[in-house]
Each structure stands twice: as C-alpha cells, then as structure tokens.
Short mmCIF file of N, CA and C and ligand atoms in Angstrom, two decimals:
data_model
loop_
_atom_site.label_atom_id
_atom_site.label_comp_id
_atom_site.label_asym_id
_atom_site.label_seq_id
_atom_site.Cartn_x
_atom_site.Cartn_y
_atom_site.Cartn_z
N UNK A 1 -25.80 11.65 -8.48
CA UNK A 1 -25.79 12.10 -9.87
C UNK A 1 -24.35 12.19 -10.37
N UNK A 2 -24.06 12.11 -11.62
CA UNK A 2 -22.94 11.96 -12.46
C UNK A 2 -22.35 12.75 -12.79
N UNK A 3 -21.52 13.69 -12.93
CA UNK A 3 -20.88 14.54 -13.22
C UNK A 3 -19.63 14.61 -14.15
N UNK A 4 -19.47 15.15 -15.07
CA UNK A 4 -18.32 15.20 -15.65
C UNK A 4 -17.56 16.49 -15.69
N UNK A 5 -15.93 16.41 -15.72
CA UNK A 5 -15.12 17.20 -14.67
C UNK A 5 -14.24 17.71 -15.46
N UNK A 6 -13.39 18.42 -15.75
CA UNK A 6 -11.76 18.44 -15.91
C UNK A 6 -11.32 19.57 -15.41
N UNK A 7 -9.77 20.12 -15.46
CA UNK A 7 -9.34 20.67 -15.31
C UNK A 7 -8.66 21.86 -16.66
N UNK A 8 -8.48 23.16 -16.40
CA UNK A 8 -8.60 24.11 -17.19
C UNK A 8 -7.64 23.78 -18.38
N UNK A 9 -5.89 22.93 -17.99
CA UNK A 9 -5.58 22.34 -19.31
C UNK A 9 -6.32 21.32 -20.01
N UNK A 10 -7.61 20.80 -19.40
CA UNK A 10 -7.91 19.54 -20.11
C UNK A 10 -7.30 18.04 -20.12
N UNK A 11 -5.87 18.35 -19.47
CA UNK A 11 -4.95 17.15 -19.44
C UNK A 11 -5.51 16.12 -18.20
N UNK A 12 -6.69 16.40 -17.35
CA UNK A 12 -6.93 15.78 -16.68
C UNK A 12 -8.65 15.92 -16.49
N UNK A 13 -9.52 14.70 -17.36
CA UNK A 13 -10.31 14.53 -17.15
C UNK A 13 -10.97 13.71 -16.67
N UNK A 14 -12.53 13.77 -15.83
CA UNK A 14 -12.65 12.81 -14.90
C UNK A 14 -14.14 13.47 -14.74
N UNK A 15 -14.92 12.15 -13.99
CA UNK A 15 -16.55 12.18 -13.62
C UNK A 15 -16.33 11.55 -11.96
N UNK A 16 -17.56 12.44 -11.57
CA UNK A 16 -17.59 12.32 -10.04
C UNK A 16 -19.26 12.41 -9.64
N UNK A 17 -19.10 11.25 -8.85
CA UNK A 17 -20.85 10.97 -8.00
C UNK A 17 -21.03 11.70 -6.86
N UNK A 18 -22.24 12.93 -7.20
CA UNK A 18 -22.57 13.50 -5.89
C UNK A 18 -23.79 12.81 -5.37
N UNK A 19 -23.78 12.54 -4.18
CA UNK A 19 -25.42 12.14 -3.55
C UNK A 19 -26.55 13.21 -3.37
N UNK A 20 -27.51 12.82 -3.56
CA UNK A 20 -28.54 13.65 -3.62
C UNK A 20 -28.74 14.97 -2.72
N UNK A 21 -27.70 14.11 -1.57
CA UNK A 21 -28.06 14.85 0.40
C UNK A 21 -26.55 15.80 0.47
N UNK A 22 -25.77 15.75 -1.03
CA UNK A 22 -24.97 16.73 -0.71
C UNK A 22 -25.08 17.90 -1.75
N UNK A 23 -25.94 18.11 -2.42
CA UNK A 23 -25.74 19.02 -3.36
C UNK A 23 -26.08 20.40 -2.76
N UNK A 24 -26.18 20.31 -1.48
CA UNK A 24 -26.09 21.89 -0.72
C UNK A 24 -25.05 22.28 -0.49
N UNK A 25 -23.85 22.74 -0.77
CA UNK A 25 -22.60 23.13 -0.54
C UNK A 25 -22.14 24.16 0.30
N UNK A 26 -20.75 24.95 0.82
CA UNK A 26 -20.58 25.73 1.56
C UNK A 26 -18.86 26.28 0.54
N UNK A 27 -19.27 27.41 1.33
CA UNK A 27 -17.53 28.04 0.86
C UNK A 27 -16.65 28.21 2.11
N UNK A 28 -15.29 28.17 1.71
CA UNK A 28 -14.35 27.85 2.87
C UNK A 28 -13.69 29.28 2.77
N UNK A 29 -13.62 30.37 3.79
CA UNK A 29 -12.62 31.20 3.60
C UNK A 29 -11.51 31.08 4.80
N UNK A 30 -11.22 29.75 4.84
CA UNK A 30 -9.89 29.88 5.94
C UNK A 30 -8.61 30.13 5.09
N UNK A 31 -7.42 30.38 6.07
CA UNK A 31 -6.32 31.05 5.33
C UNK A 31 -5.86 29.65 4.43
N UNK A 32 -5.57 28.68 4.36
CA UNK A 32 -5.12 27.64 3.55
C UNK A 32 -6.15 27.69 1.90
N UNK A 33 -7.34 27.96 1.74
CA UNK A 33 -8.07 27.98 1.07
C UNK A 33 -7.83 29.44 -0.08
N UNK A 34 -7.45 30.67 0.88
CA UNK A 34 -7.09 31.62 0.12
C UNK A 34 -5.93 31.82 -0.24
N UNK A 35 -4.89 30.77 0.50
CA UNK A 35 -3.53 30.59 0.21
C UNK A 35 -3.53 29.84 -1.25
N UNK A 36 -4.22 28.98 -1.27
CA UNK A 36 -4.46 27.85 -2.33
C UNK A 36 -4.87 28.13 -3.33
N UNK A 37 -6.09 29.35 -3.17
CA UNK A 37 -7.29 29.72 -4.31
C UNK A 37 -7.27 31.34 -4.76
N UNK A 38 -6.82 31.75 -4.03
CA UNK A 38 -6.24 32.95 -4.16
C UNK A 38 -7.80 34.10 -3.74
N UNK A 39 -8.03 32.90 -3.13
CA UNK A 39 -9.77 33.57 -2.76
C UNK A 39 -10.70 32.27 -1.64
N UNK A 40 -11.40 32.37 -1.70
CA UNK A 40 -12.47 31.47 -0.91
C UNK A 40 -12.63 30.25 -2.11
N UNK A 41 -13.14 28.98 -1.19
CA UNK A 41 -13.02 27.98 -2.16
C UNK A 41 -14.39 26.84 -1.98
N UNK A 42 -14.76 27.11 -3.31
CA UNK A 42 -16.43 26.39 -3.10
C UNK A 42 -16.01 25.12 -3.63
N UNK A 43 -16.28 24.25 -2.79
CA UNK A 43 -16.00 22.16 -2.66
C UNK A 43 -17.23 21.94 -3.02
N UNK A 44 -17.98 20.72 -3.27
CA UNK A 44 -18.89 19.43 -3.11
C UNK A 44 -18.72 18.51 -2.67
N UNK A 45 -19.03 17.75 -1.70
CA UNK A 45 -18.90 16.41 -1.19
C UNK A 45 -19.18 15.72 -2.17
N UNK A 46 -18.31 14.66 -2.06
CA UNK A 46 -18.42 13.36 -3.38
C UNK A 46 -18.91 12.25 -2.50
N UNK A 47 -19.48 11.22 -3.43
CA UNK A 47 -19.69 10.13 -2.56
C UNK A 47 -18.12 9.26 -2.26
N UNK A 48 -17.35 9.29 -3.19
CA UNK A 48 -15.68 8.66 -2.76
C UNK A 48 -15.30 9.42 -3.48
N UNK A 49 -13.57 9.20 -3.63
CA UNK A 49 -12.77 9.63 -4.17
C UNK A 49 -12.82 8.92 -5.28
N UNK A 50 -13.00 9.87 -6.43
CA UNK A 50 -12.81 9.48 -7.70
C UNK A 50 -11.69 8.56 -8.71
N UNK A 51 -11.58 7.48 -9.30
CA UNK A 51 -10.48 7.11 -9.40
C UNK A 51 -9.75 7.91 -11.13
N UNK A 52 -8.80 8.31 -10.60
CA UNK A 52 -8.54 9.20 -12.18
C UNK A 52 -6.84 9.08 -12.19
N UNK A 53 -6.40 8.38 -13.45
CA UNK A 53 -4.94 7.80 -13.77
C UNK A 53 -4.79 9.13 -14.32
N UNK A 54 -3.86 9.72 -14.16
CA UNK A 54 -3.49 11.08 -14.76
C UNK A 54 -1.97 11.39 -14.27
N UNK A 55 -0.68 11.08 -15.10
CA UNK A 55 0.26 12.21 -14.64
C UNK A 55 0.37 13.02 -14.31
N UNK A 56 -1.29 13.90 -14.28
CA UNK A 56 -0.76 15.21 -14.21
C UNK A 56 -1.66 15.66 -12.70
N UNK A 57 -2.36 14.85 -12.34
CA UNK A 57 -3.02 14.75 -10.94
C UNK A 57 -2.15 14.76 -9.81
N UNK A 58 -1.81 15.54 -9.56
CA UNK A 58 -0.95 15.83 -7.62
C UNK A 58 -1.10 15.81 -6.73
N UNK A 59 -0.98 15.21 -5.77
CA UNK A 59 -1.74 15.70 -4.04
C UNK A 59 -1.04 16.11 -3.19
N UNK A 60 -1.28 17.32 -2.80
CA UNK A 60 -0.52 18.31 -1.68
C UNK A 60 -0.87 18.13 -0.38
N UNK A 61 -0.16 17.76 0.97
CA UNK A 61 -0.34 17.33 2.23
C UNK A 61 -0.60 19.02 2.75
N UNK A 62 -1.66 19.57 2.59
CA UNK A 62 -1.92 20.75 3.45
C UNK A 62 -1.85 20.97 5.02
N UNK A 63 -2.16 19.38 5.18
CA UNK A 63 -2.36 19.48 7.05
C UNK A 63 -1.87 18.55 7.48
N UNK A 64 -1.97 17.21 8.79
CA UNK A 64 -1.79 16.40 9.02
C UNK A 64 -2.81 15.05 8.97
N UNK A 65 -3.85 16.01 8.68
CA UNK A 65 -5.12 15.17 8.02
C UNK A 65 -5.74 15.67 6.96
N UNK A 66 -5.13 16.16 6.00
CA UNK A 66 -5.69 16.30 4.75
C UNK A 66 -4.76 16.22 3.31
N UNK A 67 -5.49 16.32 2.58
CA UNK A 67 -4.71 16.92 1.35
C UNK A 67 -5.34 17.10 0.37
N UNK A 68 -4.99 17.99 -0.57
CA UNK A 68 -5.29 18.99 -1.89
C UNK A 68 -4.58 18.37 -3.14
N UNK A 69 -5.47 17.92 -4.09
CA UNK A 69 -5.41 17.64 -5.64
C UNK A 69 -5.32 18.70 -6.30
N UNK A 70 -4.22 18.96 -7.45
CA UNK A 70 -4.33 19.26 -8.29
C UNK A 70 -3.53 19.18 -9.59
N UNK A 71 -4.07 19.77 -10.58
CA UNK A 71 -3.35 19.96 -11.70
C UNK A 71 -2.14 20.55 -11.90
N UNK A 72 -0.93 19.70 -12.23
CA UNK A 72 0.33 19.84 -12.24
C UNK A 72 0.89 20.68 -13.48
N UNK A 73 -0.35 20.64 -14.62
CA UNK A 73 0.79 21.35 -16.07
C UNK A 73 -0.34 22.94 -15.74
N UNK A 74 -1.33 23.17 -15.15
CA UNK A 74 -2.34 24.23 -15.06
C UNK A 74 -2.20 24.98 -13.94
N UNK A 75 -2.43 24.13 -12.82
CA UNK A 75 -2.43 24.56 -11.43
C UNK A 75 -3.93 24.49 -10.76
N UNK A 76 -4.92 23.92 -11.60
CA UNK A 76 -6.65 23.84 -11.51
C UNK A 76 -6.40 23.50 -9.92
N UNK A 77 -6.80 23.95 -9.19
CA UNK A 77 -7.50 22.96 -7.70
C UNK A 77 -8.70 22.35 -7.97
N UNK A 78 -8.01 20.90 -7.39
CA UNK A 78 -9.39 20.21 -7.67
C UNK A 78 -10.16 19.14 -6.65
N UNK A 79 -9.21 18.83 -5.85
CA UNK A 79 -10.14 18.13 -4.84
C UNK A 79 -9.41 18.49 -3.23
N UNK A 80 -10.21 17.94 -2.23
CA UNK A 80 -9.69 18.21 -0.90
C UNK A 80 -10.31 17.11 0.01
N UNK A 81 -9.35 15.98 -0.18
CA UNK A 81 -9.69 14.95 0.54
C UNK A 81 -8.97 14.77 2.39
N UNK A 82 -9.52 13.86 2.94
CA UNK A 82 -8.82 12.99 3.78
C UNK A 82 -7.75 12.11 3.85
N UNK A 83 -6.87 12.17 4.49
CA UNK A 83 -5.52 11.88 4.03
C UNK A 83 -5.63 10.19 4.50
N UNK A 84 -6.08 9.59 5.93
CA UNK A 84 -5.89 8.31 6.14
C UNK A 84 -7.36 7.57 5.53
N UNK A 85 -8.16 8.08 5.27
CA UNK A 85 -9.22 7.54 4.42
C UNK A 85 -9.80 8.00 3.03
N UNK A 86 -9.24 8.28 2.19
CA UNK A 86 -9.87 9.19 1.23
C UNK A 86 -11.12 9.29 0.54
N UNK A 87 -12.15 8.09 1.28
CA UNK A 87 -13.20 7.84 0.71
C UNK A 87 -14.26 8.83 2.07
N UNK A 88 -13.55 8.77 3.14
CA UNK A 88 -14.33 9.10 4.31
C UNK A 88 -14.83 11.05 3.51
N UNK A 89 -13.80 11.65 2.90
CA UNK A 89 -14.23 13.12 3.05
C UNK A 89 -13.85 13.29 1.58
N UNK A 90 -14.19 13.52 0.42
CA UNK A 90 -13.61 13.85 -0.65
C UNK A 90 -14.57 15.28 -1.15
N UNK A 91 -13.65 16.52 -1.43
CA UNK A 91 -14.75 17.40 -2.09
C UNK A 91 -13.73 17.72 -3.20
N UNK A 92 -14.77 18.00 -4.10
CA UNK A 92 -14.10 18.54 -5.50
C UNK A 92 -14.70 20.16 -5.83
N UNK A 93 -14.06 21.09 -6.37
CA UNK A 93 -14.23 22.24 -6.74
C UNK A 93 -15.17 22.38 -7.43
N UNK A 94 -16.35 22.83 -6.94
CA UNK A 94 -17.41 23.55 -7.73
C UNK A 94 -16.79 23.76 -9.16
N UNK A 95 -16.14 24.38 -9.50
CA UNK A 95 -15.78 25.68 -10.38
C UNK A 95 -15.47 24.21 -11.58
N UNK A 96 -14.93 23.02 -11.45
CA UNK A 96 -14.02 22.25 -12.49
C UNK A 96 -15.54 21.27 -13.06
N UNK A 97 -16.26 21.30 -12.08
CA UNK A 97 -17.79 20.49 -13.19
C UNK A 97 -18.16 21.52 -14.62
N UNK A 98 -18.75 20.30 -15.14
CA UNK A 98 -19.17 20.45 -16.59
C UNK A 98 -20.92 21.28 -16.06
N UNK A 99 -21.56 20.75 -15.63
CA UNK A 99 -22.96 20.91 -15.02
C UNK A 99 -23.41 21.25 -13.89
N UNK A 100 -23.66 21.98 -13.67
CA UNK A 100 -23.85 22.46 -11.66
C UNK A 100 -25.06 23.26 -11.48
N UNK A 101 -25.99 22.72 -12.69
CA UNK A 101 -27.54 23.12 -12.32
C UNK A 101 -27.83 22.55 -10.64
N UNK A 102 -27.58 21.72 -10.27
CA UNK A 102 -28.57 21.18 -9.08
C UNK A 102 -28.02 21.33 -8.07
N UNK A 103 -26.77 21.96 -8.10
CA UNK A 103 -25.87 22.74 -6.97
C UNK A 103 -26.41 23.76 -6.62
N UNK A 104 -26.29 23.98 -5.33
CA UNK A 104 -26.35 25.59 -4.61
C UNK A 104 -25.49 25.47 -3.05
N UNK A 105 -25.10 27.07 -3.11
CA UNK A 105 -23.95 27.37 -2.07
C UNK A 105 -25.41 27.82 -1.02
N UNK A 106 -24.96 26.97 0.21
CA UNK A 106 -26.06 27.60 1.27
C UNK A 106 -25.27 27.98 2.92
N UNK A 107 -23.83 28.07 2.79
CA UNK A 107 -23.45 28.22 4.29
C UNK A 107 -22.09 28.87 3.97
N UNK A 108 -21.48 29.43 4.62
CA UNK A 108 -20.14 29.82 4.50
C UNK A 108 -19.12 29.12 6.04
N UNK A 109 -18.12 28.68 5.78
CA UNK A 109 -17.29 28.32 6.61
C UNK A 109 -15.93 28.83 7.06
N UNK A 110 -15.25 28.83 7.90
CA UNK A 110 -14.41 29.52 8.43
C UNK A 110 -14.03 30.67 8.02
N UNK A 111 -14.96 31.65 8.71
CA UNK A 111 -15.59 32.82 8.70
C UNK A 111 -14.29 33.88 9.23
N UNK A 112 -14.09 33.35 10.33
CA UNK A 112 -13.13 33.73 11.30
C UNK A 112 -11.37 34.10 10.64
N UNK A 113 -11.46 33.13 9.37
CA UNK A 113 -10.20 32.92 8.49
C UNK A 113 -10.38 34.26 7.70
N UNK A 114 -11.09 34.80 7.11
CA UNK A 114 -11.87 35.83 6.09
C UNK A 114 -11.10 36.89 5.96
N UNK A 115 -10.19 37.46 5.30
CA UNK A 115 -9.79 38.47 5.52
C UNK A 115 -10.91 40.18 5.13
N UNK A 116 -10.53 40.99 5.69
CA UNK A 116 -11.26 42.48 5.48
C UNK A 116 -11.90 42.53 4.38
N UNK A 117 -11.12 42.80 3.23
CA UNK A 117 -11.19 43.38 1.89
C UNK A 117 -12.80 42.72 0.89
N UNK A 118 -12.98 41.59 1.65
CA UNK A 118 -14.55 41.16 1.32
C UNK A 118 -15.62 41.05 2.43
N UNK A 119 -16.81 41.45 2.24
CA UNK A 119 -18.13 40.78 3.40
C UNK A 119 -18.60 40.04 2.30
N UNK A 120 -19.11 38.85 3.81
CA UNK A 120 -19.85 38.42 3.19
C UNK A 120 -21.46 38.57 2.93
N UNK A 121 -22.39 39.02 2.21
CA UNK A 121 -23.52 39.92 1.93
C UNK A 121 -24.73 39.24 1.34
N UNK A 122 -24.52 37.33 1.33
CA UNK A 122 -26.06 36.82 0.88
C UNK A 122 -26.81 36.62 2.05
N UNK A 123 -26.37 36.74 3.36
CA UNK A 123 -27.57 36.19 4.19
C UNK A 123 -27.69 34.94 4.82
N UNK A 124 -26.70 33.89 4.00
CA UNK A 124 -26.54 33.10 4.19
C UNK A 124 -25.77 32.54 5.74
N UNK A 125 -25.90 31.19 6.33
CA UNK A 125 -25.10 31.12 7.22
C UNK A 125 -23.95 31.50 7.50
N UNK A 126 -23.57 31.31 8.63
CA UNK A 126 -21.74 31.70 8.41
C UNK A 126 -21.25 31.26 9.42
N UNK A 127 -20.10 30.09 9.83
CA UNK A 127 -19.84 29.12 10.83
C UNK A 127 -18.20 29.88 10.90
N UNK A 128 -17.94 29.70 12.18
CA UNK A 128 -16.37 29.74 12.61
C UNK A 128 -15.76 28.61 12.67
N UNK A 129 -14.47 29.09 12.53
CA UNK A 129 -13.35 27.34 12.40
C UNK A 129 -14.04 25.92 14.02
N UNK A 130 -14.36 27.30 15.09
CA UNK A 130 -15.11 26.22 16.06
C UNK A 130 -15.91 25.82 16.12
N UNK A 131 -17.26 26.35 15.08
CA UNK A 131 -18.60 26.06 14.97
C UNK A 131 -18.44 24.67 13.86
N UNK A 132 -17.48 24.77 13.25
CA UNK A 132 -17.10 23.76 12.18
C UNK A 132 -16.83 22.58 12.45
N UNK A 133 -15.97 22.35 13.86
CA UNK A 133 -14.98 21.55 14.37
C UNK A 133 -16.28 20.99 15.27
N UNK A 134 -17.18 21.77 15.86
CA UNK A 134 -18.46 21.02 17.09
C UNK A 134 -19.14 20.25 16.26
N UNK A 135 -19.40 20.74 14.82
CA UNK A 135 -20.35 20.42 13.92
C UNK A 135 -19.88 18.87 13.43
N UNK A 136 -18.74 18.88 12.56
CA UNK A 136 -18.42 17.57 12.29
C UNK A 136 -17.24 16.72 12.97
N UNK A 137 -17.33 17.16 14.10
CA UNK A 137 -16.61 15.86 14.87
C UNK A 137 -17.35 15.53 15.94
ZN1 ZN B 201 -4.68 21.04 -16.05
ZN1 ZN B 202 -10.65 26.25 3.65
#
C-alpha cells in the first residue's frame, strides 16, 4: 500500500510502499533510538528505500551497519536503513505518514535498552537486544 509522507518542515516530501506482511510494527527502545528520538522509536518496514531528491534529506552513520535519515532544516527522523544494501532493511517513522489506519504496534524491541522512568504496560511482546539478534540473523 501507498503512503504519503513528509517531514514536519514540509521541505521534504515523499510516498513509501508498505507490504501487506509488514504492517505489524514494533517500537525500538535501545539507547541510539532514545538518543535520536528523545524517546522510543516506532519504524515500518518499507518494501525499498524510497527514492526522494531533497537537499534537505541527510543520512547519519549510527553504526557500522546502519544509518538514520533525516530532516536537515527540522530535525524530523525519518528513516533507518541498511548501510551496504539499502533496499535489504528500510524503516520509516510511523509518526511522518499521512495515513496509518492499517498500521498497528504489536512487539516492543530492545527492551533491555529501556530506561526506568517508563514501563512498558500494553501486554504486548517484548524482545531483548539478544532475542532480536537470534530472531533476524
Ligand atoms: Zn523538515
Ligand atoms: Zn532502536
């Protein structure tokens, strides 16, 4: 499904294809995510990386296999791809779609990262950075 996107200045707009088999999503509370988001950070898997000409689109090398998009005149976070393939892993921020009826958050991830000051209280799953790492590699 189709999606249309931008970021909170608007200076960077863009549409992104989710597949049917990803619209179950998860939130990330590892420390890079609350470093980044200033909180936990809800992604979507895309089917690729979106192609979007924008001056104002950035990508930050967070790891040695990743990196973080975003908005350069705002600061929006907006995607969190794979660094030697960017089509292999691309997620974009819940929060920057236009439409997110057919979305739902069903797992929480790096649990272990979480600091005190929140629980987490839906019930929902909840995976550690190692339960993460068995899972998709
Ligand atoms: Zn912006
Ligand atoms: Zn994270």
């Amino acid at each position: 499904m189709s999606h249309d996107a931008s970021c909170l200045c608007g200076k960077i707009q863009f549409n992104v294809e989710i597949d049917a088999a990803d619209v179950n999503f998860h939130a990330c509370h590892c420390t890079m995510c609350q470093k980044q988001n200033g909180g936990p950070y809800m992604g979507v898997k895309l089917s690729r990386t979106p192609d979007i000409v924008s001056e104002s689109l950035a990508w930050y090398d967070s790891s040695d296999y990743a990196q973080r998009g975003f908005c350069k005149e705002c600061g929006s976070t907006l995607f969190w791809r794979m660094k030697e393939n960017v089509d292999a892993m691309c997620i974009v921020s819940v929060g920057v779609l236009k439409n997110t009826k057919n979305l739902t958050l069903t797992s929480h991830i790096f649990v272990d990262g979480k600091p005190d000051y929140y629980e987490i209280a839906d019930g929902l799953p909840c995976l550690t950075a190692e339960q993460v790492m068995a899972k998709y590699s």
